[in-house]
mmCIF file of C-alpha atoms in Angstrom:
data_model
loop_
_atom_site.group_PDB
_atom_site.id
_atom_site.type_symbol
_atom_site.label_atom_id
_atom_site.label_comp_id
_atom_site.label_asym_id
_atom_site.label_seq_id
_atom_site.Cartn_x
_atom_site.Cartn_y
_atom_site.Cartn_z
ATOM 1 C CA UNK R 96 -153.280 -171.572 -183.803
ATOM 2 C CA UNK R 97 -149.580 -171.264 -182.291
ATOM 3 C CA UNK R 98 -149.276 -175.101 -183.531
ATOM 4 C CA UNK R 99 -150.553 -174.600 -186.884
ATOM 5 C CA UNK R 100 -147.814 -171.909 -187.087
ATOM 6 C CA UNK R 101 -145.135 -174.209 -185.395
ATOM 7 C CA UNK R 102 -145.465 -176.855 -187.957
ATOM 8 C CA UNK R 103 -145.592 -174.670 -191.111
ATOM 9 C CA UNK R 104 -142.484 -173.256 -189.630
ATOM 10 C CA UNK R 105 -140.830 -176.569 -189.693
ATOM 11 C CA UNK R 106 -142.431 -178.078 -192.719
ATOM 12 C CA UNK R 107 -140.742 -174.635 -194.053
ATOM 13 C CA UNK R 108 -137.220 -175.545 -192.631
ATOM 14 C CA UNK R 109 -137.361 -179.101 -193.304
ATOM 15 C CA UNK R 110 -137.782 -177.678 -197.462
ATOM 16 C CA UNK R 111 -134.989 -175.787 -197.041
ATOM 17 C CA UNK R 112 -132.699 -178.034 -195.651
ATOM 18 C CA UNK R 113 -133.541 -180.326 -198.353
ATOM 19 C CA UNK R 114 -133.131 -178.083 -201.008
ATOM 20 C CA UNK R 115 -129.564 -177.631 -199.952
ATOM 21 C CA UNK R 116 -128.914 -181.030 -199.421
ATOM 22 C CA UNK R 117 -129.940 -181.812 -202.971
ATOM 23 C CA UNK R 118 -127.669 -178.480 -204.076
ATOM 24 C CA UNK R 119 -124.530 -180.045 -201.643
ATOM 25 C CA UNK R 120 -125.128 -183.778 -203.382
ATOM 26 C CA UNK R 121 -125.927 -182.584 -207.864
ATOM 27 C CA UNK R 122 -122.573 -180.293 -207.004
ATOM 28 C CA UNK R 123 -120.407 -183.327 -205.604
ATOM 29 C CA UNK R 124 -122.051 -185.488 -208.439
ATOM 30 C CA UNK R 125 -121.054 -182.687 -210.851
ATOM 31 C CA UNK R 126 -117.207 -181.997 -209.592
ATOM 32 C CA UNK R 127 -116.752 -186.489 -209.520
ATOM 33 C CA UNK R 128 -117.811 -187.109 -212.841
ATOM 34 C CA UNK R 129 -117.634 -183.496 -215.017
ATOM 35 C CA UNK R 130 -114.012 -183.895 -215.190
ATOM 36 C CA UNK R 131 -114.085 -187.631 -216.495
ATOM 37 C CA UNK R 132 -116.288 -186.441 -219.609
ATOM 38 C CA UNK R 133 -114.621 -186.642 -222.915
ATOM 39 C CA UNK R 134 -115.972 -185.404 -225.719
ATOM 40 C CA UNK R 135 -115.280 -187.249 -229.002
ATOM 41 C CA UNK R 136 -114.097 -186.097 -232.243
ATOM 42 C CA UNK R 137 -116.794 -188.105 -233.950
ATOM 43 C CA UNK R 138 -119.918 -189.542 -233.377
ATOM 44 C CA UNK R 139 -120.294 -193.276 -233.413
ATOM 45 C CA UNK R 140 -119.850 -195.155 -237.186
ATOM 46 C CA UNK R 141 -117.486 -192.330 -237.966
ATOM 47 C CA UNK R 142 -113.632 -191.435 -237.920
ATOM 48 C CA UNK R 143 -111.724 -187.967 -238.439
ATOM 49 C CA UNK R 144 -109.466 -187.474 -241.071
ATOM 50 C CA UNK R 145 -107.518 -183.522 -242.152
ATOM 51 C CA UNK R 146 -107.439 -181.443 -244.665
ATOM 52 C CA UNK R 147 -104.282 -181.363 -246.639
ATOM 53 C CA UNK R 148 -102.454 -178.189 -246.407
ATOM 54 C CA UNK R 149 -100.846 -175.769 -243.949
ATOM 55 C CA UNK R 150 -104.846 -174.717 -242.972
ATOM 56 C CA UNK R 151 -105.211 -178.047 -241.655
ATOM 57 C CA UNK R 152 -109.034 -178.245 -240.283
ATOM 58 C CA UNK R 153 -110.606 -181.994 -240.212
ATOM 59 C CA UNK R 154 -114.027 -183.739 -240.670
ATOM 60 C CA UNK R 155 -115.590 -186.919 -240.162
ATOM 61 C CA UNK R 156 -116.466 -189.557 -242.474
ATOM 62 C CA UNK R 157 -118.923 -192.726 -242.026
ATOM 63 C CA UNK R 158 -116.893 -195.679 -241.491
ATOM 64 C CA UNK R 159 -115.878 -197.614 -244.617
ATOM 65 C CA UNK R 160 -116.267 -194.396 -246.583
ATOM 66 C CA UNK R 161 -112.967 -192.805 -248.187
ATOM 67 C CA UNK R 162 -112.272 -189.648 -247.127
ATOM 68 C CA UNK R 163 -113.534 -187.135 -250.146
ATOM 69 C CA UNK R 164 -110.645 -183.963 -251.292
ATOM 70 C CA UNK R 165 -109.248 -181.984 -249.689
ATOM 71 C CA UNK R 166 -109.203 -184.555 -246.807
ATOM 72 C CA UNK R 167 -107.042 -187.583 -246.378
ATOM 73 C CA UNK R 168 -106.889 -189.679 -242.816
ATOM 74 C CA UNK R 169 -104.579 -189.597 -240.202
ATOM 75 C CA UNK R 170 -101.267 -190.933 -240.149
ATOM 76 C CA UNK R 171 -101.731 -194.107 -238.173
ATOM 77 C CA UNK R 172 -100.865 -193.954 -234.861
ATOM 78 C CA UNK R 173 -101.782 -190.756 -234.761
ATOM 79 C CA UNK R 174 -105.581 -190.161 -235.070
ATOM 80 C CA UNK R 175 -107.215 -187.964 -232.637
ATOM 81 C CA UNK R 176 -110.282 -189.492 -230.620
ATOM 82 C CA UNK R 177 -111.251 -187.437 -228.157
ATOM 83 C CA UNK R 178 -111.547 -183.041 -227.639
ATOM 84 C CA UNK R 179 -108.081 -182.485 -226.175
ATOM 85 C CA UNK R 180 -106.153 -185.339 -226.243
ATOM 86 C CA UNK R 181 -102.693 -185.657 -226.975
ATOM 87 C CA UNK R 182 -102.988 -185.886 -231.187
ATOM 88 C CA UNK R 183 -105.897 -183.226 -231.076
ATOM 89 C CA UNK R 184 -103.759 -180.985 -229.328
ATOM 90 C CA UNK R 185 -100.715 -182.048 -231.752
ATOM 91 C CA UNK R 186 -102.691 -181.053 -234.910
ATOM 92 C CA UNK R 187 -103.683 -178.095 -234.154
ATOM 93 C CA UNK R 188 -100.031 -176.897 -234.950
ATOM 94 C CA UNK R 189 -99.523 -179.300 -237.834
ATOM 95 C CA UNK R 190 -100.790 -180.191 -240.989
ATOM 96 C CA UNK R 191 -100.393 -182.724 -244.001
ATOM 97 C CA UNK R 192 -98.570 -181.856 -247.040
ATOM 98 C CA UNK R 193 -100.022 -182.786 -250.819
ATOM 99 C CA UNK R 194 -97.725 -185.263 -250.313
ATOM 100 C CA UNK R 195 -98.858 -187.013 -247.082
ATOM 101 C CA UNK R 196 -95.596 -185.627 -244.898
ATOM 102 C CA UNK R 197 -96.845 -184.338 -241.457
ATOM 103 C CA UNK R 198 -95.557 -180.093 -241.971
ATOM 104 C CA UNK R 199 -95.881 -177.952 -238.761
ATOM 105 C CA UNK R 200 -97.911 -174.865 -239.514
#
């Protein structure tokens, strides 16, 4: 009997230790790759392009597809891609004018 107990108290330990050896590795494998993630401003096949006007606000559009009122594209150059990069940040305290001149809002 006392071995029966022995082992089910280290097939017991053994779990546990594993568990937190799986915890210890999905935490370093979340810290080395969740801050390389970058979200994009549109899917795949599509681009951005902002509304004209000091309320700004943007939307995507299938590729080879004009843009449809009240939005026009980006100035060139300066076309956001991803959630937080340096032009996503930039137009969220600008806009586009009626007629196409970047206005700060």
């Amino acid at each position: 009997m006392a071995g029966a107990a022995g082992a089910t108290r280290m097939s017991s330990m053994r779990t546990r230790i594993m568990i937190a050896l799986a915890a210890v590795a999905l935490g370093g494998l979340m810290a080395t790759t969740g801050c390389s993630f970058r979200e994009s401003i549109c899917a795949g096949g599509e681009y951005p392009a902002i509304a004209v006007g000091a309320q700004g606000g943007s939307a995507c559009f299938p590729d080879g597809q004009e843009p449809t009122p009240p939005y026009v594209r980006y100035p060139e150059g300066k076309v956001p891609q991803y959630v937080d990069d340096e032009w996503d940040v930039y137009w969220r305290s600008h806009g586009i004018d009626e007629n196409n001149n970047i206005i700060e809002t």
